[in-house]
Coordinates of C-alpha atoms in Angstrom, one line a residue:
M1316 CA 68.4 41.2 0.9
V1317 CA 70.1 38.2 -1.0
T1318 CA 67.6 36.1 -3.0
P1319 CA 67.0 32.9 -1.0
T1320 CA 67.7 29.5 -2.3
L1321 CA 64.3 27.6 -2.6
H1322 CA 64.1 23.9 -1.8
P1323 CA 61.1 21.6 -2.3
F1324 CA 59.6 20.3 0.9
G1325 CA 57.1 17.8 -0.2
E1326 CA 54.0 18.6 -2.3
A1327 CA 52.8 21.6 -0.3
A1328 CA 55.7 23.5 1.2
V1329 CA 58.9 25.4 0.2
L1330 CA 62.0 25.8 2.3
A1331 CA 63.7 29.2 1.7
E1332 CA 67.4 29.1 2.7
V1333 CA 69.4 32.3 3.4
G1334 CA 72.9 32.8 4.7
S1335 CA 72.4 34.1 8.2
L1336 CA 70.0 34.4 11.1
E1337 CA 69.8 38.1 10.4
A1338 CA 68.6 37.3 6.9
V1339 CA 66.0 34.9 8.3
L1340 CA 64.6 37.6 10.5
D1341 CA 64.4 40.0 7.5
L1342 CA 62.8 37.4 5.2
H1343 CA 60.3 36.3 7.8
R1344 CA 59.3 40.0 8.4
R1345 CA 58.8 40.5 4.6
L1346 CA 56.7 37.3 4.2
T1347 CA 54.4 37.9 7.2
A1348 CA 53.8 41.5 6.0
S1349 CA 52.7 40.3 2.5
R1350 CA 51.1 37.0 3.3
P1351 CA 48.6 36.0 0.6
P1352 CA 45.5 33.7 1.1
G1353 CA 46.4 30.0 1.1
V1354 CA 49.6 30.3 3.3
V1355 CA 49.1 27.9 6.2
D1356 CA 52.4 28.5 8.1
V1357 CA 55.5 30.6 7.9
V1358 CA 58.1 29.0 10.1
P1359 CA 61.5 30.7 10.7
A1360 CA 64.5 28.7 11.9
A1361 CA 68.3 29.1 12.2
R1362 CA 69.0 29.6 8.4
T1363 CA 65.7 28.9 6.7
V1364 CA 62.0 29.9 6.5
L1365 CA 59.5 27.1 5.8
V1366 CA 56.4 28.1 4.0
R1367 CA 53.5 25.7 4.0
V1368 CA 50.5 26.3 1.7
D1369 CA 47.0 24.9 1.0
P1370 CA 47.4 23.9 -2.7
R1371 CA 43.7 24.3 -3.2
V1372 CA 44.1 28.0 -2.6
L1373 CA 47.7 28.8 -3.5
T1374 CA 49.9 26.6 -5.6
V1375 CA 53.5 25.8 -4.7
G1376 CA 54.7 27.5 -7.8
A1377 CA 52.8 30.7 -6.8
A1378 CA 54.3 30.5 -3.4
R1379 CA 57.8 30.2 -4.8
A1380 CA 57.2 33.3 -6.9
W1381 CA 55.8 35.2 -3.9
I1382 CA 58.8 34.3 -1.7
S1383 CA 61.3 35.5 -4.4
A1384 CA 59.3 38.7 -5.0
A1385 CA 59.1 39.5 -1.2
A1386 CA 62.9 38.9 -0.8
E1387 CA 63.8 41.2 -3.7
A1388 CA 61.4 44.0 -2.8
E1389 CA 63.1 47.3 -1.8
R1390 CA 63.1 47.6 2.0
G1391 CA 61.5 51.0 1.9
T1392 CA 58.6 50.1 -0.3
D1393 CA 56.7 47.9 2.1
A1394 CA 55.1 50.0 4.9
V1395 CA 55.3 47.6 7.8
A1396 CA 54.4 48.3 11.4
P1397 CA 57.4 47.8 13.7
P1398 CA 57.3 44.4 15.5
P1399 CA 55.8 44.4 18.9
E1400 CA 58.0 44.8 22.0
V1401 CA 57.4 42.4 24.9
E1402 CA 58.6 43.1 28.4
V1403 CA 59.5 39.9 30.4
P1404 CA 60.1 40.2 34.1
I1405 CA 63.2 38.3 35.4
R1406 CA 65.0 37.5 38.6
Y1407 CA 68.7 36.6 38.0
D1408 CA 68.8 33.7 40.4
G1409 CA 69.6 30.8 38.1
A1410 CA 71.7 27.8 39.1
D1411 CA 74.3 28.4 36.4
L1412 CA 74.6 32.1 36.7
A1413 CA 77.9 32.2 38.5
G1414 CA 79.5 29.5 36.4
V1415 CA 78.5 31.1 33.1
A1416 CA 79.6 34.6 34.3
A1417 CA 83.1 33.2 35.2
A1418 CA 83.4 31.4 31.9
I1419 CA 82.8 34.6 29.9
G1420 CA 84.9 36.8 32.1
L1421 CA 82.1 38.7 33.9
S1422 CA 80.8 38.9 37.4
P1423 CA 77.2 37.6 38.0
E1424 CA 76.0 41.2 38.4
Q1425 CA 77.7 42.2 35.1
L1426 CA 76.2 39.3 33.3
A1427 CA 72.7 40.2 34.6
A1428 CA 73.2 43.8 33.6
R1429 CA 74.3 42.9 30.0
H1430 CA 71.5 40.5 29.6
A1431 CA 68.9 43.0 30.9
D1432 CA 70.2 45.9 28.8
A1433 CA 70.2 44.0 25.5
L1434 CA 67.3 44.3 23.1
W1435 CA 66.4 40.8 22.0
N1436 CA 64.5 39.5 19.0
V1437 CA 62.6 36.3 18.7
A1438 CA 64.3 34.5 15.8
F1439 CA 62.2 31.4 15.8
T1440 CA 60.4 29.0 18.1
G1441 CA 60.7 25.3 18.7
F1442 CA 61.5 22.6 21.2
A1443 CA 58.2 23.2 23.0
P1444 CA 55.1 25.4 22.4
G1445 CA 56.0 29.0 23.1
F1446 CA 59.8 28.4 23.5
G1447 CA 61.4 31.3 21.7
Y1448 CA 65.0 31.4 20.5
L1449 CA 66.1 35.0 21.3
V1450 CA 69.1 36.7 19.6
S1451 CA 70.6 40.2 20.2
E1452 CA 73.2 42.3 18.6
D1453 CA 73.9 43.5 22.1
W1454 CA 74.9 40.0 23.3
P1455 CA 78.3 38.9 21.8
F1456 CA 78.7 35.8 24.0
D1457 CA 78.7 32.1 22.9
V1458 CA 77.6 30.0 25.8
P1459 CA 78.0 26.2 25.6
R1460 CA 75.1 23.9 26.5
L1461 CA 75.4 21.7 29.5
A1462 CA 77.4 18.5 28.9
T1463 CA 74.6 16.5 30.5
P1464 CA 71.1 18.0 30.1
R1465 CA 68.9 18.3 33.2
A1466 CA 66.1 15.8 33.5
R1467 CA 63.9 18.6 34.8
V1468 CA 64.0 22.3 34.1
P1469 CA 61.1 24.2 35.8
A1470 CA 58.6 26.4 34.0
G1471 CA 59.8 30.0 33.9
A1472 CA 63.5 29.2 33.9
V1473 CA 65.5 31.6 31.7
G1474 CA 68.6 30.2 30.1
L1475 CA 71.5 30.7 27.6
A1476 CA 72.8 28.4 24.9
A1477 CA 75.2 29.3 22.0
E1478 CA 74.1 32.8 20.8
F1479 CA 70.6 32.3 22.1
S1480 CA 68.6 33.2 25.2
G1481 CA 65.2 31.6 26.0
A1482 CA 62.6 30.9 28.7
Y1483 CA 61.0 27.5 29.3
P1484 CA 57.2 27.7 29.1
R1485 CA 56.7 24.4 31.0
E1486 CA 58.6 21.9 33.0
T1487 CA 60.7 19.9 30.6
P1488 CA 64.2 18.3 30.2
G1489 CA 66.8 20.8 28.9
G1490 CA 70.5 21.5 28.4
W1491 CA 70.6 25.3 28.5
Q1492 CA 72.6 27.2 31.2
L1493 CA 70.0 28.7 33.6
I1494 CA 70.6 32.3 34.7
G1495 CA 67.2 33.4 36.0
T1496 CA 63.5 32.9 36.3
T1497 CA 60.4 34.8 35.0
S1498 CA 56.8 35.0 36.2
A1499 CA 55.5 35.7 32.7
T1500 CA 52.9 33.4 31.1
L1501 CA 54.9 32.3 28.1
F1502 CA 52.3 30.1 26.5
D1503 CA 48.5 30.3 27.0
P1504 CA 46.6 27.8 24.8
D1505 CA 43.4 29.8 25.4
A1506 CA 44.7 33.1 24.2
A1507 CA 44.1 34.5 20.7
Q1508 CA 47.9 34.5 20.3
P1509 CA 49.0 31.6 22.5
A1510 CA 52.8 32.3 22.5
L1511 CA 54.0 35.4 24.3
L1512 CA 57.3 35.3 22.3
S1513 CA 56.3 35.0 18.7
P1514 CA 58.8 35.2 15.8
G1515 CA 59.8 38.7 15.0
A1516 CA 58.9 40.2 18.4
R1517 CA 61.4 42.4 20.2
V1518 CA 62.0 41.4 23.9
R1519 CA 63.4 43.3 26.9
F1520 CA 64.0 41.6 30.2
R1521 CA 62.9 43.8 33.1
R1522 CA 64.8 43.1 36.3
M1523 CA 62.6 42.3 39.3
R1524 CA 63.8 42.5 43.0
E1525 CA 67.3 41.0 42.8
Q1526 CA 68.1 37.6 44.2
L1527 CA 71.5 37.1 42.6
S1528 CA 72.9 33.7 43.3
T1529 CA 76.7 33.4 43.2
A1530 CA 76.9 29.8 44.5
G1531 CA 75.5 28.3 41.3
S1532 CA 74.6 25.1 43.0
A1533 CA 70.9 25.2 44.0
A1534 CA 68.2 24.5 41.5
P1535 CA 66.4 27.7 40.3
Q1536 CA 63.0 28.4 41.8
P1537 CA 60.4 29.7 39.4
A1538 CA 58.5 32.8 40.3
V1539 CA 55.2 31.0 39.7
P1540 CA 54.3 27.4 40.3
P1541 CA 55.4 25.3 37.3
Q1542 CA 52.8 24.3 34.8
P1543 CA 51.8 20.6 35.1
A1544 CA 53.6 18.2 32.9
V1545 CA 50.2 17.0 31.6
P1546 CA 47.1 19.0 31.2
P1547 CA 44.2 18.8 33.7
R1548 CA 41.6 16.1 33.3
P1549 CA 38.6 17.0 31.2
T1550 CA 35.5 17.8 33.2
A1551 CA 32.0 17.2 31.9
A1552 CA 28.8 18.9 33.1
T1553 CA 26.6 16.1 31.7
P1554 CA 28.7 13.0 31.3
A1555 CA 27.8 10.6 28.4
V1556 CA 30.6 8.0 28.5
R1557 CA 32.7 6.6 31.3
I1558 CA 36.0 5.0 30.6
V1559 CA 36.4 1.6 32.3
E1560 CA 39.7 0.6 30.7
P1561 CA 41.6 2.8 28.1
G1562 CA 43.6 -0.1 26.7
L1563 CA 47.2 0.5 25.7
R1564 CA 46.5 4.2 25.0
A1565 CA 43.3 6.1 24.2
T1566 CA 43.2 9.8 23.5
V1567 CA 40.7 12.4 22.3
Q1568 CA 41.5 13.5 18.7
D1569 CA 39.9 15.7 16.1
Q1570 CA 41.5 17.1 12.8
G1571 CA 44.2 18.9 14.7
R1572 CA 45.5 22.4 15.0
P1573 CA 47.4 23.3 11.7
G1574 CA 48.8 26.8 11.2
H1575 CA 50.6 27.3 14.5
A1576 CA 54.0 25.8 13.8
S1577 CA 55.7 29.3 14.1
E1578 CA 54.5 29.3 17.7
G1579 CA 56.1 25.8 18.3
V1580 CA 52.8 24.0 18.1
S1581 CA 52.6 20.8 15.9
P1582 CA 49.4 20.0 13.9
S1583 CA 48.6 16.9 16.1
G1584 CA 45.1 15.5 15.5
A1585 CA 44.1 12.0 14.5
A1586 CA 46.9 9.9 13.1
D1587 CA 44.4 8.4 10.6
R1588 CA 42.4 11.5 9.8
A1589 CA 40.3 9.7 7.1
A1590 CA 39.2 7.0 9.5
L1591 CA 38.0 9.5 12.0
R1592 CA 36.2 11.5 9.4
T1593 CA 34.5 8.3 8.1
A1594 CA 33.4 7.3 11.6
L1595 CA 31.9 10.7 12.2
R1596 CA 30.0 10.8 8.9
L1597 CA 28.5 7.4 9.8
V1598 CA 26.8 8.9 12.8
G1599 CA 25.8 12.1 11.1
T1600 CA 28.3 14.3 12.8
D1601 CA 30.5 17.1 11.5
E1602 CA 33.9 15.8 10.3
G1603 CA 35.7 18.3 12.5
A1604 CA 34.3 16.9 15.7
A1605 CA 36.3 14.9 18.2
G1606 CA 36.3 11.2 18.8
I1607 CA 38.4 8.6 20.7
E1608 CA 41.6 7.3 19.1
V1609 CA 42.2 3.8 20.4
T1610 CA 45.7 2.3 20.1
M1611 CA 46.0 -1.5 19.6
G1612 CA 42.6 -2.1 21.2
G1613 CA 41.5 -2.9 24.8
L1614 CA 39.1 0.0 25.3
R1615 CA 36.1 -0.6 27.6
A1616 CA 33.6 2.2 28.1
V1617 CA 30.0 2.4 29.5
A1618 CA 27.3 4.7 28.0
L1619 CA 25.7 6.9 30.6
T1620 CA 22.8 7.8 28.2
D1621 CA 21.5 6.3 25.0
L1622 CA 24.0 7.0 22.2
W1623 CA 24.9 6.2 18.6
F1624 CA 28.4 5.3 17.7
A1625 CA 30.6 4.0 14.9
V1626 CA 34.1 2.5 14.7
A1627 CA 36.6 2.9 11.8
G1628 CA 40.2 2.3 11.2
A1629 CA 42.0 -0.7 12.8
W1630 CA 40.2 -4.0 12.7
G1631 CA 39.2 -6.2 15.6
P1632 CA 36.3 -7.5 17.6
I1633 CA 33.7 -4.9 18.7
R1634 CA 31.1 -5.8 21.3
I1635 CA 28.2 -4.2 23.1
D1636 CA 27.6 -6.1 26.3
G1637 CA 29.2 -9.1 24.8
R1638 CA 27.3 -9.0 21.5
D1639 CA 29.4 -8.6 18.3
V1640 CA 28.7 -5.6 16.1
D1641 CA 30.2 -4.5 12.8
P1642 CA 32.7 -1.7 12.2
Y1643 CA 32.0 1.0 9.7
A1644 CA 28.3 1.1 10.6
A1645 CA 26.3 3.3 12.9
Q1646 CA 25.3 1.3 16.0
R1647 CA 23.0 2.0 19.0
W1648 CA 24.7 2.1 22.4
P1649 CA 22.1 1.9 25.1
A1650 CA 22.6 3.5 28.5
G1651 CA 24.4 1.2 30.9
A1652 CA 25.8 -1.0 28.1
E1653 CA 29.6 -1.6 27.9
L1654 CA 31.4 -1.1 24.6
H1655 CA 34.5 -3.3 24.2
L1656 CA 37.1 -3.0 21.5
D1657 CA 39.2 -6.1 21.8
L1658 CA 42.8 -6.3 20.7
F1659 CA 43.1 -5.4 17.0
A1660 CA 44.0 -8.1 14.5
R1661 CA 44.9 -5.6 11.8
G1662 CA 46.1 -2.1 12.1
V1663 CA 47.1 0.0 15.1
R1664 CA 44.5 2.8 15.6
A1665 CA 40.7 2.7 15.5
Y1666 CA 38.4 5.7 16.0
V1667 CA 35.2 5.7 18.1
A1668 CA 32.9 8.4 16.9
I1669 CA 29.8 9.2 18.9
R1670 CA 26.9 11.1 17.5
G1671 CA 27.3 14.8 18.4
G1672 CA 31.1 14.5 18.9
L1673 CA 32.9 14.6 22.2
E1674 CA 33.4 17.7 24.4
A1675 CA 36.9 18.3 25.7
P1676 CA 38.9 21.4 26.6
R1677 CA 40.2 23.1 23.5
A1678 CA 43.9 24.1 23.3
V1679 CA 44.9 26.4 20.4
G1680 CA 41.5 25.8 18.8
S1681 CA 41.6 22.0 18.9
R1682 CA 40.4 19.2 21.3
S1683 CA 43.3 16.9 20.2
T1684 CA 45.8 15.4 22.6
D1685 CA 49.4 16.3 21.6
T1686 CA 51.4 13.6 23.3
L1687 CA 54.8 15.3 22.8
A1688 CA 53.9 18.9 23.8
G1689 CA 51.3 18.0 26.4
L1690 CA 48.6 20.2 24.8
G1691 CA 44.9 19.3 24.9
P1692 CA 43.3 16.8 27.3
A1693 CA 45.5 14.2 28.9
P1694 CA 45.3 10.5 27.6
L1695 CA 42.2 8.9 28.9
R1696 CA 42.3 6.9 32.2
T1697 CA 40.0 4.6 34.0
G1698 CA 37.1 6.6 35.5
D1699 CA 37.3 9.5 33.1
E1700 CA 33.9 10.8 32.0
L1701 CA 33.3 12.5 28.6
A1702 CA 30.4 14.7 27.6
L1703 CA 28.8 15.1 24.2
A1704 CA 29.4 18.2 22.1
T1705 CA 26.8 19.5 19.7
D1706 CA 28.4 18.7 16.4
A1707 CA 25.7 16.5 14.8
V1708 CA 24.6 18.0 11.5
A1709 CA 22.6 15.3 9.8
P1710 CA 20.5 12.2 10.6
V1711 CA 22.2 8.9 11.1
P1712 CA 22.6 7.6 7.5
P1713 CA 20.7 4.4 6.5
A1714 CA 22.5 1.1 6.7
D1715 CA 24.3 0.2 3.5
V1716 CA 26.7 -2.3 2.1
L1717 CA 30.0 -0.5 1.8
P1718 CA 33.4 -1.9 0.6
W1719 CA 35.1 -1.5 4.0
G1720 CA 37.8 -3.9 5.0
P1721 CA 40.7 -4.3 7.4
P1722 CA 43.7 -2.0 6.8
D1723 CA 46.7 -3.5 5.2
D1724 CA 49.4 -3.7 7.9
D1725 CA 51.6 -6.2 6.1
V1726 CA 52.9 -4.0 3.4
I1727 CA 52.1 -0.3 3.2
E1728 CA 52.9 1.8 0.1
V1729 CA 53.2 5.5 0.5
E1730 CA 54.0 8.2 -2.0
V1731 CA 56.7 10.7 -1.3
A1732 CA 57.7 14.0 -2.9
P1733 CA 61.2 15.5 -2.8
G1734 CA 62.7 16.7 0.4
P1735 CA 64.9 19.8 0.8
R1736 CA 68.1 17.9 1.7
A1737 CA 68.0 15.0 -0.8
D1738 CA 71.4 16.2 -2.1
W1739 CA 72.9 15.4 1.3
F1740 CA 72.8 11.8 0.3
D1741 CA 74.7 9.8 -2.3
E1742 CA 73.0 8.5 -5.4
A1743 CA 73.0 4.9 -4.1
S1744 CA 71.2 6.0 -0.9
R1745 CA 68.6 8.0 -2.8
T1746 CA 67.9 4.9 -5.0
A1747 CA 67.8 2.7 -1.9
L1748 CA 65.1 4.8 -0.4
F1749 CA 62.7 3.6 -3.2
T1750 CA 64.1 0.1 -3.9
T1751 CA 64.2 -1.1 -0.2
V1752 CA 61.3 -2.7 1.5
W1753 CA 61.7 -1.0 4.9
S1754 CA 60.4 -2.5 8.2
V1755 CA 58.7 -0.5 11.0
S1756 CA 60.8 -0.8 14.2
G1757 CA 59.5 -1.1 17.7
D1758 CA 60.1 2.7 18.0
A1759 CA 56.8 3.9 16.5
D1760 CA 54.2 6.3 18.0
R1761 CA 52.4 9.5 17.3
V1762 CA 55.7 11.5 17.3
G1763 CA 57.4 9.4 14.6
I1764 CA 58.1 6.0 13.1
R1765 CA 61.7 4.7 12.9
L1766 CA 62.4 2.3 10.0
D1767 CA 64.8 -0.6 9.9
G1768 CA 66.8 -1.2 6.7
P1769 CA 70.0 -0.1 5.0
V1770 CA 72.0 2.9 6.2
L1771 CA 71.5 5.9 4.0
Q1772 CA 74.9 7.5 3.5
R1773 CA 75.5 11.2 3.7
T1774 CA 77.7 13.1 1.3
R1775 CA 78.0 16.0 3.7
P1776 CA 79.4 15.8 7.2
G1777 CA 78.5 18.0 10.1
E1778 CA 75.3 19.3 11.7
L1779 CA 72.4 20.9 10.0
P1780 CA 71.1 24.1 11.7
S1781 CA 67.5 23.6 12.9
E1782 CA 64.8 24.1 10.3
G1783 CA 61.1 23.8 10.0
M1784 CA 59.5 20.3 10.0
L1785 CA 56.1 18.9 9.0
P1786 CA 54.3 15.6 9.6
G1787 CA 55.4 13.1 7.0
A1788 CA 58.9 14.5 6.7
I1789 CA 61.4 11.7 6.4
Q1790 CA 64.4 12.7 8.5
V1791 CA 67.7 10.8 8.5
P1792 CA 69.6 11.0 11.8
P1793 CA 73.3 10.1 12.1
S1794 CA 72.4 6.4 12.3
G1795 CA 71.4 6.6 8.7
R1796 CA 68.0 4.9 9.2
P1797 CA 65.0 7.0 8.3
V1798 CA 62.4 8.4 10.8
I1799 CA 59.0 9.5 9.5
L1800 CA 57.5 12.3 11.6
G1801 CA 54.0 11.8 12.9
P1802 CA 51.2 14.3 13.8
D1803 CA 52.8 15.1 17.2
G1804 CA 56.3 15.4 15.8
P1805 CA 58.5 18.5 16.5
V1806 CA 58.0 21.6 14.4
T1807 CA 61.8 22.2 14.0
G1808 CA 64.6 19.7 13.7
G1809 CA 68.3 19.4 12.8
Y1810 CA 68.3 16.2 10.8
P1811 CA 68.2 16.4 7.0
V1812 CA 64.9 15.6 5.3
V1813 CA 65.4 13.3 2.3
A1814 CA 61.7 13.2 1.2
V1815 CA 58.2 14.0 2.4
V1816 CA 55.2 11.6 2.5
T1817 CA 52.3 13.0 0.6
D1818 CA 49.2 14.1 2.5
A1819 CA 47.0 11.7 0.6
T1820 CA 49.0 8.6 1.7
R1821 CA 50.2 9.8 5.2
D1822 CA 47.1 8.3 7.0
R1823 CA 48.2 4.8 6.0
L1824 CA 51.2 5.0 8.3
A1825 CA 48.8 5.4 11.3
Q1826 CA 48.1 1.6 10.9
A1827 CA 51.7 0.5 10.7
R1828 CA 52.7 -1.7 13.6
P1829 CA 56.2 -3.1 14.4
G1830 CA 57.2 -5.4 11.6
T1831 CA 55.0 -3.8 9.0
R1832 CA 56.8 -3.4 5.7
V1833 CA 56.9 0.0 4.0
R1834 CA 57.6 0.8 0.4
F1835 CA 58.1 4.3 -0.9
R1836 CA 56.9 5.4 -4.3
H1837 CA 57.5 8.6 -6.2
A1838 CA 54.5 10.9 -6.0
R1839 CA 52.4 11.0 -9.1

């Protein structure tokens, strides 16, 4: 195959660009077949493959050499097992079947037959966990998306858009033309391989008992009940904490679920990972355990048994039954007492760690709530009860005087490394990225932070085919104002990435509230 063009993607990733989707499939196959230790993710997209590494195990330089060597290897020299073939049952009963068939000069029955006879390949995933973009040499049609996307597409709907076919794993908005429904479980967070349609897999649609619809007006009915928009509430056999008020938003978070971007699953996890780790250490608990991420304060909770807890991150009054206690210190929480985190004076997110950690349903190996994808336990609500896990590994450390202080939410400096599409912007804009004091807009959450400031001017018009994304990527949409992706951000995107926030400074952004000023510095 043609040697890919390698672009930097921050300090720990490489974006390999090739000329076609067919070349992406070939490069992805080669990379997954020869994957060395230290590779965290290999994420194919429309014209690129994003390789993310753990620099402690595999340097970016070594990763670049591996990618080039894999691309240049003779096709016959790597003995690779053929990709798996997945059979997906389908009924061709979609609301848009008749309209699409007429637009491409076929009858509904002919369209169904062509779709079912084609051998499809999963090119990449994105949009939602388990949503596979399928392509086929047997499918020559280019189907336009709906002019107005649907507010609700049911789970199991099968659709067409451009050269792709795909199936919706869960109920979600969407603009694809719907031609059928499937009863297949497309995404199972408890499975060893959560996504049924993983990149590289071959797919055949098997026709079920026909219910061809030629009217094209009724909404498609899924073959199985749609998956809920939010996960079920966590249940606890032995509750330890009851939520009285969650405040603006409170979620269960741990260190996230890295390594699943190719299945459409973002890393998620605590927005301020260091603060959660610190709070857990203060109560002698494994740093990978789960705690409560509290946004802007307002949490009230009652202990149902005697507990130890610690709070780290954002700064505000902390009270046990009305008595003030200190942050960044292990505290006793007697049974029946109410913990109250009042509104934060500094920062945005604080973490309540309880000795032993919190038990919650795991999804793709993590207890974290992903607010965009709906994975993990739902955001906490009044009346929720949480049980303890068994993650305590050491005694509660002795009290000590430590140099803790409130987070700086007036001006935050973050270091950034080069992005893959910096050359899409003129020199003045690349300079402005570092000389401007940006301001956090009101559009800031776990998915991303939109910044106010000067418009960054592109040198290239047109759309960028979707490519892999990571938390900390600084995307620039057509408005020209940057957006920094957060832990729940999408795993693919079509806006150019001008730079990437370093892992060491990304946690600082978790404490940025509207109006906070942000300065970018070149990574050392």
